[in-house]
PDB file of C-alpha atoms in Angstrom:
ATOM      1  CA  MET O   1     -46.193 -31.223 -12.895  1.00 35.00           C
ATOM      2  CA  SER O   2     -47.755 -30.496 -16.307  1.00 41.00           C
ATOM      3  CA  ASN O   3     -51.258 -29.487 -17.093  1.00 45.00           C
ATOM      4  CA  ARG O   4     -52.064 -32.776 -18.479  1.00 67.00           C
ATOM      5  CA  GLU O   5     -51.078 -34.495 -15.136  1.00 87.00           C
ATOM      6  CA  VAL O   6     -53.360 -32.329 -13.163  1.00 91.00           C
ATOM      7  CA  VAL O   7     -57.135 -32.527 -13.608  1.00 93.00           C
ATOM      8  CA  THR O   8     -59.852 -30.095 -12.048  1.00 93.00           C
ATOM      9  CA  LEU O   9     -63.441 -31.193 -11.712  1.00 93.00           C
ATOM     10  CA  SER O  10     -66.334 -29.265 -10.617  1.00 93.00           C
ATOM     11  CA  VAL O  11     -68.950 -31.744  -9.246  1.00 93.00           C
ATOM     12  CA  GLY O  12     -72.264 -30.175  -8.180  1.00 91.00           C
ATOM     13  CA  GLY O  13     -70.385 -26.920  -7.493  1.00 89.00           C
ATOM     14  CA  VAL O  14     -67.668 -28.727  -5.394  1.00 94.00           C
ATOM     15  CA  ARG O  15     -64.100 -28.283  -6.813  1.00 95.00           C
ATOM     16  CA  PHE O  16     -61.708 -31.322  -6.803  1.00 95.00           C
ATOM     17  CA  VAL O  17     -58.131 -31.299  -8.063  1.00 95.00           C
ATOM     18  CA  THR O  18     -56.334 -34.605  -8.718  1.00 95.00           C
ATOM     19  CA  ARG O  19     -53.952 -36.446 -10.805  1.00 94.00           C
ATOM     20  CA  ALA O  20     -55.048 -37.969 -14.239  1.00 93.00           C
ATOM     21  CA  SER O  21     -53.485 -41.249 -13.100  1.00 93.00           C
ATOM     22  CA  THR O  22     -55.807 -41.268 -10.052  1.00 94.00           C
ATOM     23  CA  LEU O  23     -58.835 -41.102 -12.404  1.00 93.00           C
ATOM     24  CA  GLN O  24     -57.386 -43.849 -14.677  1.00 91.00           C
ATOM     25  CA  HIS O  25     -57.317 -46.562 -11.967  1.00 89.00           C
ATOM     26  CA  PHE O  26     -60.157 -48.144 -13.775  1.00 91.00           C
ATOM     27  CA  PRO O  27     -59.580 -47.613 -17.475  1.00 90.00           C
ATOM     28  CA  ASP O  28     -63.221 -48.574 -18.456  1.00 89.00           C
ATOM     29  CA  SER O  29     -64.685 -46.028 -16.017  1.00 92.00           C
ATOM     30  CA  ARG O  30     -66.416 -42.906 -17.286  1.00 93.00           C
ATOM     31  CA  LEU O  31     -63.842 -40.816 -15.434  1.00 93.00           C
ATOM     32  CA  ALA O  32     -61.036 -42.440 -17.261  1.00 91.00           C
ATOM     33  CA  ARG O  33     -62.864 -42.030 -20.696  1.00 90.00           C
ATOM     34  CA  MET O  34     -63.557 -38.348 -19.745  1.00 91.00           C
ATOM     35  CA  LEU O  35     -59.863 -37.630 -19.946  1.00 88.00           C
ATOM     36  CA  ASN O  36     -59.813 -39.044 -23.497  1.00 82.00           C
ATOM     37  CA  GLY O  37     -62.750 -36.858 -24.584  1.00 81.00           C
ATOM     38  CA  ASP O  38     -64.852 -40.080 -25.088  1.00 76.00           C
ATOM     39  CA  ASP O  39     -67.720 -39.072 -22.813  1.00 79.00           C
ATOM     40  CA  GLN O  40     -69.589 -36.127 -23.857  1.00 77.00           C
ATOM     41  CA  GLU O  41     -71.625 -35.775 -20.680  1.00 80.00           C
ATOM     42  CA  PHE O  42     -68.523 -34.400 -18.958  1.00 85.00           C
ATOM     43  CA  LYS O  43     -68.192 -30.743 -20.293  1.00 83.00           C
ATOM     44  CA  GLN O  44     -65.024 -28.919 -20.047  1.00 85.00           C
ATOM     45  CA  VAL O  45     -65.432 -25.280 -18.994  1.00 83.00           C
ATOM     46  CA  ASN O  46     -62.504 -23.001 -18.571  1.00 85.00           C
ATOM     47  CA  GLY O  47     -60.095 -25.892 -18.262  1.00 86.00           C
ATOM     48  CA  GLU O  48     -62.455 -27.695 -15.681  1.00 90.00           C
ATOM     49  CA  PHE O  49     -64.566 -30.744 -16.163  1.00 92.00           C
ATOM     50  CA  PHE O  50     -68.104 -29.985 -15.070  1.00 91.00           C
ATOM     51  CA  VAL O  51     -70.209 -32.831 -13.663  1.00 90.00           C
ATOM     52  CA  ASP O  52     -73.784 -32.439 -12.671  1.00 91.00           C
ATOM     53  CA  ARG O  53     -73.856 -34.856  -9.850  1.00 93.00           C
ATOM     54  CA  ASP O  54     -73.660 -34.815  -5.986  1.00 95.00           C
ATOM     55  CA  GLY O  55     -70.353 -33.138  -4.876  1.00 94.00           C
ATOM     56  CA  THR O  56     -70.463 -34.443  -1.403  1.00 94.00           C
ATOM     57  CA  LEU O  57     -70.745 -38.004  -2.370  1.00 95.00           C
ATOM     58  CA  PHE O  58     -68.020 -37.630  -5.057  1.00 96.00           C
ATOM     59  CA  GLY O  59     -65.631 -36.855  -2.121  1.00 95.00           C
ATOM     60  CA  TYR O  60     -66.036 -40.633  -1.215  1.00 93.00           C
ATOM     61  CA  ILE O  61     -65.465 -41.599  -4.864  1.00 95.00           C
ATOM     62  CA  MET O  62     -62.298 -39.644  -4.846  1.00 95.00           C
ATOM     63  CA  ASP O  63     -60.994 -41.171  -1.608  1.00 92.00           C
ATOM     64  CA  PHE O  64     -61.721 -44.631  -3.032  1.00 92.00           C
ATOM     65  CA  LEU O  65     -59.815 -43.895  -6.248  1.00 93.00           C
ATOM     66  CA  ARG O  66     -56.838 -42.556  -4.272  1.00 92.00           C
ATOM     67  CA  THR O  67     -56.604 -45.474  -1.702  1.00 88.00           C
ATOM     68  CA  LEU O  68     -58.620 -48.304  -3.286  1.00 86.00           C
ATOM     69  CA  GLN O  69     -60.332 -48.571   0.074  1.00 83.00           C
ATOM     70  CA  VAL O  70     -63.829 -48.069   1.274  1.00 80.00           C
ATOM     71  CA  SER O  71     -63.757 -46.139   4.522  1.00 79.00           C
ATOM     72  CA  LEU O  72     -66.991 -44.371   5.552  1.00 81.00           C
ATOM     73  CA  PRO O  73     -67.907 -42.323   8.725  1.00 79.00           C
ATOM     74  CA  THR O  74     -69.707 -44.131  11.503  1.00 72.00           C
ATOM     75  CA  ASP O  75     -72.816 -41.983  10.906  1.00 76.00           C
ATOM     76  CA  PHE O  76     -72.862 -42.589   7.100  1.00 81.00           C
ATOM     77  CA  SER O  77     -76.305 -43.761   5.844  1.00 82.00           C
ATOM     78  CA  ASP O  78     -76.366 -42.969   2.111  1.00 88.00           C
ATOM     79  CA  TYR O  79     -75.182 -46.368   0.872  1.00 88.00           C
ATOM     80  CA  GLN O  80     -77.733 -46.738  -1.892  1.00 90.00           C
ATOM     81  CA  ARG O  81     -77.177 -43.094  -3.198  1.00 93.00           C
ATOM     82  CA  LEU O  82     -73.351 -43.623  -3.091  1.00 94.00           C
ATOM     83  CA  GLN O  83     -73.844 -46.880  -4.943  1.00 93.00           C
ATOM     84  CA  ARG O  84     -75.912 -45.149  -7.577  1.00 95.00           C
ATOM     85  CA  GLU O  85     -72.996 -42.625  -7.978  1.00 96.00           C
ATOM     86  CA  ALA O  86     -70.368 -45.373  -8.307  1.00 95.00           C
ATOM     87  CA  GLU O  87     -72.517 -46.951 -10.972  1.00 95.00           C
ATOM     88  CA  PHE O  88     -72.888 -43.600 -12.910  1.00 95.00           C
ATOM     89  CA  TYR O  89     -69.059 -43.153 -13.042  1.00 95.00           C
ATOM     90  CA  GLY O  90     -68.610 -46.918 -14.150  1.00 94.00           C
ATOM     91  CA  LEU O  91     -66.922 -47.883 -10.892  1.00 94.00           C
ATOM     92  CA  TYR O  92     -68.630 -51.246 -10.598  1.00 92.00           C
ATOM     93  CA  PRO O  93     -66.169 -52.792  -8.088  1.00 89.00           C
ATOM     94  CA  LEU O  94     -67.004 -49.962  -5.778  1.00 89.00           C
ATOM     95  CA  ALA O  95     -70.766 -50.392  -6.458  1.00 90.00           C
ATOM     96  CA  ASP O  96     -70.511 -54.085  -5.643  1.00 87.00           C
ATOM     97  CA  LEU O  97     -68.938 -53.433  -2.328  1.00 83.00           C
ATOM     98  CA  LEU O  98     -71.426 -50.821  -1.410  1.00 86.00           C
ATOM     99  CA  SER O  99     -74.281 -53.240  -2.157  1.00 84.00           C
ATOM    100  CA  GLN O 100     -72.901 -55.258   0.839  1.00 79.00           C
ATOM    101  CA  GLU O 101     -73.937 -52.848   3.415  1.00 70.00           C
ATOM    102  CA  HIS O 102     -73.626 -55.238   6.318  1.00 69.00           C
ATOM    103  CA  LEU O 103     -69.829 -55.299   5.771  1.00 66.00           C
ATOM    104  CA  LEU O 104     -69.507 -51.564   5.974  1.00 71.00           C
ATOM    105  CA  LYS O 105     -71.774 -50.473   8.689  1.00 72.00           C
ATOM    106  CA  PRO O 106     -70.507 -49.979  12.249  1.00 73.00           C
ATOM    107  CA  ARG O 107     -71.650 -52.626  14.766  1.00 80.00           C
ATOM    108  CA  LEU O 108     -72.693 -52.171  18.333  1.00 86.00           C
ATOM    109  CA  GLU O 109     -70.116 -53.715  20.624  1.00 91.00           C
ATOM    110  CA  ILE O 110     -70.992 -54.788  24.205  1.00 95.00           C
ATOM    111  CA  LEU O 111     -68.541 -55.215  27.080  1.00 96.00           C
ATOM    112  CA  GLU O 112     -69.215 -56.180  30.630  1.00 97.00           C
ATOM    113  CA  VAL O 113     -66.995 -55.987  33.745  1.00 97.00           C
ATOM    114  CA  ARG O 114     -67.956 -58.016  36.839  1.00 96.00           C
ATOM    115  CA  PHE O 115     -66.191 -57.049  40.053  1.00 96.00           C
ATOM    116  CA  SER O 116     -66.521 -58.593  43.494  1.00 94.00           C
ATOM    117  CA  LEU O 117     -64.793 -58.235  46.794  1.00 89.00           C
ATOM    118  CA  GLN O 118     -64.140 -61.072  49.170  1.00 86.00           C
ATOM    119  CA  GLU O 119     -62.147 -60.321  52.291  1.00 81.00           C
ATOM    120  CA  MET O 120     -58.748 -59.005  51.168  1.00 86.00           C
ATOM    121  CA  GLN O 121     -59.164 -60.248  47.495  1.00 91.00           C
ATOM    122  CA  ALA O 122     -60.801 -58.644  44.476  1.00 94.00           C
ATOM    123  CA  PHE O 123     -62.133 -60.687  41.409  1.00 95.00           C
ATOM    124  CA  PHE O 124     -62.671 -59.454  37.956  1.00 96.00           C
ATOM    125  CA  ARG O 125     -64.331 -61.057  34.946  1.00 96.00           C
ATOM    126  CA  ILE O 126     -64.531 -59.230  31.580  1.00 97.00           C
ATOM    127  CA  PHE O 127     -66.935 -60.394  28.868  1.00 96.00           C
ATOM    128  CA  GLY O 128     -66.962 -58.744  25.441  1.00 94.00           C
ATOM    129  CA  SER O 129     -69.096 -59.410  22.269  1.00 92.00           C
ATOM    130  CA  CYS O 130     -65.973 -58.755  20.169  1.00 88.00           C
ATOM    131  CA  SER O 131     -63.245 -61.247  20.783  1.00 90.00           C
ATOM    132  CA  SER O 132     -60.532 -58.941  19.299  1.00 88.00           C
ATOM    133  CA  THR O 133     -61.257 -56.222  21.855  1.00 91.00           C
ATOM    134  CA  VAL O 134     -61.016 -58.750  24.669  1.00 94.00           C
ATOM    135  CA  GLU O 135     -57.717 -59.926  23.170  1.00 94.00           C
ATOM    136  CA  THR O 136     -56.372 -56.386  23.235  1.00 93.00           C
ATOM    137  CA  LEU O 137     -57.469 -55.882  26.801  1.00 95.00           C
ATOM    138  CA  ALA O 138     -55.670 -59.130  27.586  1.00 95.00           C
ATOM    139  CA  GLU O 139     -52.492 -57.810  26.149  1.00 94.00           C
ATOM    140  CA  GLN O 140     -52.780 -54.606  28.239  1.00 95.00           C
ATOM    141  CA  ILE O 141     -53.623 -56.278  31.580  1.00 96.00           C
ATOM    142  CA  THR O 142     -50.761 -58.012  33.512  1.00 95.00           C
ATOM    143  CA  VAL O 143     -51.061 -59.756  36.896  1.00 95.00           C
ATOM    144  CA  PHE O 144     -47.993 -59.985  39.095  1.00 94.00           C
ATOM    145  CA  ALA O 145     -47.653 -62.297  42.013  1.00 89.00           C
ATOM    146  CA  GLY O 146     -45.159 -62.735  44.852  1.00 83.00           C
ATOM    147  CA  GLN O 147     -44.902 -63.949  48.501  1.00 75.00           C
ATOM    148  CA  GLN O 148     -45.184 -61.068  51.027  1.00 62.00           C
ATOM    149  CA  SER O 149     -44.993 -60.639  54.693  1.00 58.00           C
ATOM    150  CA  GLY O 150     -45.853 -57.980  57.156  1.00 54.00           C
ATOM    151  CA  GLN O 151     -47.852 -55.844  54.728  1.00 51.00           C
ATOM    152  CA  SER O 152     -51.390 -54.721  54.407  1.00 50.00           C
ATOM    153  CA  TRP O 153     -53.293 -55.406  51.253  1.00 46.00           C
ATOM    154  CA  ASN O 154     -53.995 -51.677  50.873  1.00 50.00           C
ATOM    155  CA  SER O 155     -50.068 -51.001  50.861  1.00 52.00           C
ATOM    156  CA  PRO O 156     -49.287 -49.043  47.572  1.00 48.00           C
ATOM    157  CA  PHE O 157     -45.745 -50.194  47.729  1.00 48.00           C
ATOM    158  CA  PRO O 158     -44.944 -53.723  46.362  1.00 49.00           C
ATOM    159  CA  SER O 159     -42.346 -55.799  48.123  1.00 49.00           C
ATOM    160  CA  GLN O 160     -38.617 -55.580  47.149  1.00 52.00           C
ATOM    161  CA  LYS O 161     -38.750 -59.195  46.030  1.00 65.00           C
ATOM    162  CA  PRO O 162     -39.187 -59.722  42.353  1.00 80.00           C
ATOM    163  CA  LEU O 163     -42.706 -60.269  41.257  1.00 86.00           C
ATOM    164  CA  VAL O 164     -43.719 -62.932  38.800  1.00 89.00           C
ATOM    165  CA  PRO O 165     -46.184 -62.252  35.949  1.00 91.00           C
ATOM    166  CA  LEU O 166     -49.091 -64.571  35.798  1.00 90.00           C
ATOM    167  CA  PRO O 167     -51.125 -65.610  32.722  1.00 89.00           C
ATOM    168  CA  LEU O 168     -54.717 -64.459  32.768  1.00 90.00           C
ATOM    169  CA  GLU O 169     -57.483 -67.005  32.794  1.00 93.00           C
ATOM    170  CA  ARG O 170     -59.159 -67.064  29.400  1.00 94.00           C
ATOM    171  CA  PRO O 171     -62.293 -69.356  29.619  1.00 93.00           C
ATOM    172  CA  SER O 172     -63.040 -68.419  26.141  1.00 93.00           C
ATOM    173  CA  HIS O 173     -62.121 -65.886  23.267  1.00 93.00           C
ATOM    174  CA  HIS O 174     -64.781 -63.591  24.608  1.00 94.00           C
ATOM    175  CA  ASP O 175     -63.835 -63.357  28.299  1.00 95.00           C
ATOM    176  CA  MET O 176     -60.959 -63.223  30.839  1.00 96.00           C
ATOM    177  CA  VAL O 177     -60.683 -63.602  34.588  1.00 96.00           C
ATOM    178  CA  PHE O 178     -58.068 -62.191  37.042  1.00 96.00           C
ATOM    179  CA  GLN O 179     -57.794 -61.149  40.599  1.00 94.00           C
ATOM    180  CA  CYS O 180     -55.771 -58.948  42.932  1.00 93.00           C
ATOM    181  CA  GLY O 181     -55.135 -58.524  46.635  1.00 91.00           C
ATOM    182  CA  THR O 182     -53.725 -60.904  49.200  1.00 86.00           C
ATOM    183  CA  ASP O 183     -54.347 -64.472  50.094  1.00 79.00           C
ATOM    184  CA  TYR O 184     -52.807 -65.803  53.425  1.00 67.00           C
ATOM    185  CA  SER O 185     -50.850 -68.961  53.111  1.00 60.00           C
ATOM    186  CA  ALA O 186     -49.000 -69.694  56.323  1.00 54.00           C
ATOM    187  CA  GLY O 187     -48.151 -67.617  59.469  1.00 57.00           C
ATOM    188  CA  ASP O 188     -47.546 -64.109  58.404  1.00 61.00           C
ATOM    189  CA  GLN O 189     -46.768 -65.057  54.925  1.00 67.00           C
ATOM    190  CA  PHE O 190     -49.244 -64.472  52.068  1.00 75.00           C
ATOM    191  CA  VAL O 191     -49.493 -64.295  48.334  1.00 83.00           C
ATOM    192  CA  ALA O 192     -50.071 -60.797  46.896  1.00 89.00           C
ATOM    193  CA  ARG O 193     -51.269 -60.156  43.428  1.00 92.00           C
ATOM    194  CA  TYR O 194     -50.782 -56.790  41.731  1.00 94.00           C
ATOM    195  CA  VAL O 195     -52.462 -55.638  38.520  1.00 96.00           C
ATOM    196  CA  SER O 196     -51.018 -53.377  35.866  1.00 96.00           C
ATOM    197  CA  ILE O 197     -52.975 -51.972  33.017  1.00 96.00           C
ATOM    198  CA  LYS O 198     -51.006 -50.297  30.048  1.00 94.00           C
ATOM    199  CA  PRO O 199     -50.189 -47.636  29.335  1.00 93.00           C
ATOM    200  CA  ASP O 200     -50.306 -46.965  33.066  1.00 93.00           C
ATOM    201  CA  ASN O 201     -47.077 -48.414  34.732  1.00 88.00           C
ATOM    202  CA  ARG O 202     -48.374 -48.604  38.272  1.00 93.00           C
ATOM    203  CA  LYS O 203     -48.799 -52.187  39.902  1.00 93.00           C
ATOM    204  CA  LEU O 204     -52.005 -51.952  41.947  1.00 94.00           C
ATOM    205  CA  ILE O 205     -53.049 -54.379  44.747  1.00 93.00           C
ATOM    206  CA  ASN O 206     -56.287 -52.484  45.896  1.00 93.00           C
ATOM    207  CA  GLY O 207     -59.256 -53.751  44.036  1.00 94.00           C
ATOM    208  CA  THR O 208     -61.134 -50.592  44.011  1.00 94.00           C
ATOM    209  CA  ASN O 209     -58.183 -48.788  42.516  1.00 95.00           C
ATOM    210  CA  VAL O 210     -57.731 -51.461  39.814  1.00 96.00           C
ATOM    211  CA  LEU O 211     -61.564 -51.151  39.061  1.00 96.00           C
ATOM    212  CA  GLY O 212     -61.194 -47.421  38.641  1.00 96.00           C
ATOM    213  CA  LEU O 213     -58.215 -47.721  36.321  1.00 96.00           C
ATOM    214  CA  LEU O 214     -59.938 -50.372  34.225  1.00 96.00           C
ATOM    215  CA  LEU O 215     -63.190 -48.298  33.792  1.00 96.00           C
ATOM    216  CA  ASP O 216     -61.027 -45.221  33.027  1.00 96.00           C
ATOM    217  CA  THR O 217     -59.089 -47.213  30.360  1.00 96.00           C
ATOM    218  CA  LEU O 218     -62.304 -48.438  28.667  1.00 96.00           C
ATOM    219  CA  LEU O 219     -63.823 -44.793  28.743  1.00 95.00           C
ATOM    220  CA  LYS O 220     -60.675 -43.496  27.014  1.00 94.00           C
ATOM    221  CA  ASP O 221     -61.066 -46.387  24.378  1.00 91.00           C
ATOM    222  CA  GLY O 222     -64.426 -45.045  23.301  1.00 90.00           C
ATOM    223  CA  PHE O 223     -66.703 -47.142  25.406  1.00 94.00           C
ATOM    224  CA  ARG O 224     -69.700 -45.624  27.023  1.00 94.00           C
ATOM    225  CA  LEU O 225     -70.955 -46.728  30.489  1.00 96.00           C
ATOM    226  CA  VAL O 226     -74.678 -47.623  30.093  1.00 95.00           C
ATOM    227  CA  SER O 227     -75.506 -49.389  33.409  1.00 95.00           C
ATOM    228  CA  THR O 228     -74.259 -50.339  36.834  1.00 94.00           C
ATOM    229  CA  ARG O 229     -75.969 -52.987  38.811  1.00 92.00           C
ATOM    230  CA  THR O 230     -75.445 -55.114  41.849  1.00 90.00           C
ATOM    231  CA  VAL O 231     -75.354 -58.753  41.047  1.00 81.00           C
ATOM    232  CA  SER O 232     -75.032 -59.987  44.619  1.00 76.00           C
ATOM    233  CA  SER O 233     -75.138 -57.793  47.611  1.00 72.00           C
ATOM    234  CA  ALA O 234     -73.953 -60.660  49.892  1.00 73.00           C
ATOM    235  CA  GLU O 235     -70.795 -61.222  47.863  1.00 71.00           C
ATOM    236  CA  LYS O 236     -70.407 -57.361  47.038  1.00 83.00           C
ATOM    237  CA  ALA O 237     -70.501 -58.182  43.342  1.00 90.00           C
ATOM    238  CA  GLU O 238     -71.216 -55.528  40.805  1.00 94.00           C
ATOM    239  CA  CYS O 239     -71.569 -55.345  37.117  1.00 96.00           C
ATOM    240  CA  TYR O 240     -70.604 -52.601  34.785  1.00 96.00           C
ATOM    241  CA  SER O 241     -71.987 -52.628  31.263  1.00 97.00           C
ATOM    242  CA  PHE O 242     -70.350 -50.583  28.317  1.00 97.00           C
ATOM    243  CA  GLU O 243     -71.092 -50.215  24.656  1.00 94.00           C
ATOM    244  CA  ARG O 244     -69.501 -48.448  21.558  1.00 90.00           C
ATOM    245  CA  MET O 245     -69.942 -48.382  17.915  1.00 79.00           C
ATOM    246  CA  ARG O 246     -67.167 -50.370  16.472  1.00 73.00           C
ATOM    247  CA  ARG O 247     -65.953 -49.485  12.992  1.00 66.00           C
ATOM    248  CA  PRO O 248     -65.754 -52.426  10.622  1.00 59.00           C
ATOM    249  CA  ALA O 249     -62.466 -53.584   9.208  1.00 56.00           C
ATOM    250  CA  GLY O 250     -61.607 -51.668   6.053  1.00 53.00           C
ATOM    251  CA  LEU O 251     -62.511 -53.142   2.685  1.00 53.00           C
ATOM    252  CA  THR O 252     -59.664 -52.901   0.183  1.00 57.00           C
ATOM    253  CA  LEU O 253     -59.649 -53.532  -3.564  1.00 55.00           C
ATOM    254  CA  THR O 254     -56.831 -55.496  -4.990  1.00 53.00           C
ATOM    255  CA  VAL O 255     -56.506 -54.361  -8.586  1.00 52.00           C
ATOM    256  CA  SER O 256     -54.530 -56.068 -11.352  1.00 48.00           C
ATOM    257  CA  HIS O 257     -54.426 -54.340 -14.679  1.00 44.00           C
ATOM    258  CA  ASN O 258     -53.953 -56.682 -17.775  1.00 41.00           C
ATOM    259  CA  PRO O 259     -53.238 -55.327 -21.236  1.00 34.00           C
ATOM    260  CA  GLY O 260     -56.362 -54.479 -22.905  1.00 37.00           C
ATOM    261  CA  SER O 261     -58.604 -55.094 -19.884  1.00 38.00           C
ATOM    262  CA  SER O 262     -60.416 -52.785 -17.479  1.00 39.00           C
ATOM    263  CA  GLY O 263     -58.547 -54.429 -14.613  1.00 38.00           C
ATOM    264  CA  ALA O 264     -59.937 -57.117 -12.586  1.00 39.00           C
ATOM    265  CA  ALA O 265     -60.803 -56.078  -8.990  1.00 44.00           C
ATOM    266  CA  GLN O 266     -61.346 -58.217  -5.955  1.00 44.00           C
ATOM    267  CA  ALA O 267     -62.540 -57.098  -2.574  1.00 43.00           C
ATOM    268  CA  LYS O 268     -60.924 -58.236   0.540  1.00 44.00           C
ATOM    269  CA  ARG O 269     -60.803 -57.288   4.265  1.00 39.00           C
ATOM    270  CA  SER O 270     -57.747 -55.413   5.410  1.00 38.00           C
ATOM    271  CA  GLN O 271     -56.272 -55.948   8.858  1.00 34.00           C
ATOM    272  CA  ALA O 272     -57.649 -53.169  11.113  1.00 35.00           C
ATOM    273  CA  GLN O 273     -56.400 -52.265  14.511  1.00 35.00           C
ATOM    274  CA  LYS O 274     -57.510 -54.724  17.118  1.00 36.00           C
ATOM    275  CA  GLY O 275     -60.578 -53.784  19.079  1.00 37.00           C
ATOM    276  CA  LYS O 276     -61.171 -50.529  17.227  1.00 39.00           C
TER     277      LYS O 276
END
């Protein structure tokens, strides 16, 4: 790679090395004009362009130029300062995105698990403030049913008979309902329901075991248990409340360059991973 293709910048004492083409994504920006020697504020010293601006924030500027995406840490708070930096460099599409802080800030997500025991059955209801998280959980949880005989509901071994997967009850986009355990039908025959939660491959029939696996799955997915309360002592119903900071979907710039123009930029949401 020739020296003309590699550009070194010292921004507030922080050194950056990049391609010239990266700085030229937006031809009318000051960074693109800098390469042509058209902006005297950017001084070249010993082959490096010196810029008397915030070096830490410039790291986000470079990330944007390389990916055309705005992706900020969950604890980021300097939206207005970063917006001023984007305006200084003439990156107005980025400045426009940063002015819409509500699209970029992480949001608090609430999820509630209700669990109750009734004789040999356990009932679960999961409610979440984010429908995509509930949808992801619904894809992870499978209920299997089959007729059994002569087994206790605490038996860890399912019958040799094939088990049939059952659809989860979805009262709305924000909740789901399912159950496990056994329900006597006639004589010594009863219907047994097992629950499997990916990536765990076990089929569990004991409600307490299913609850433990479900809570562990949520904790591994970044949720934090904030409270546990008894909803009904008579029905042995408990409620577990979780929360986590959910990163927003990434914002991507679609850039089209036309001859003689600076390139029209349009912001749009990219598809992020469900529930993350």
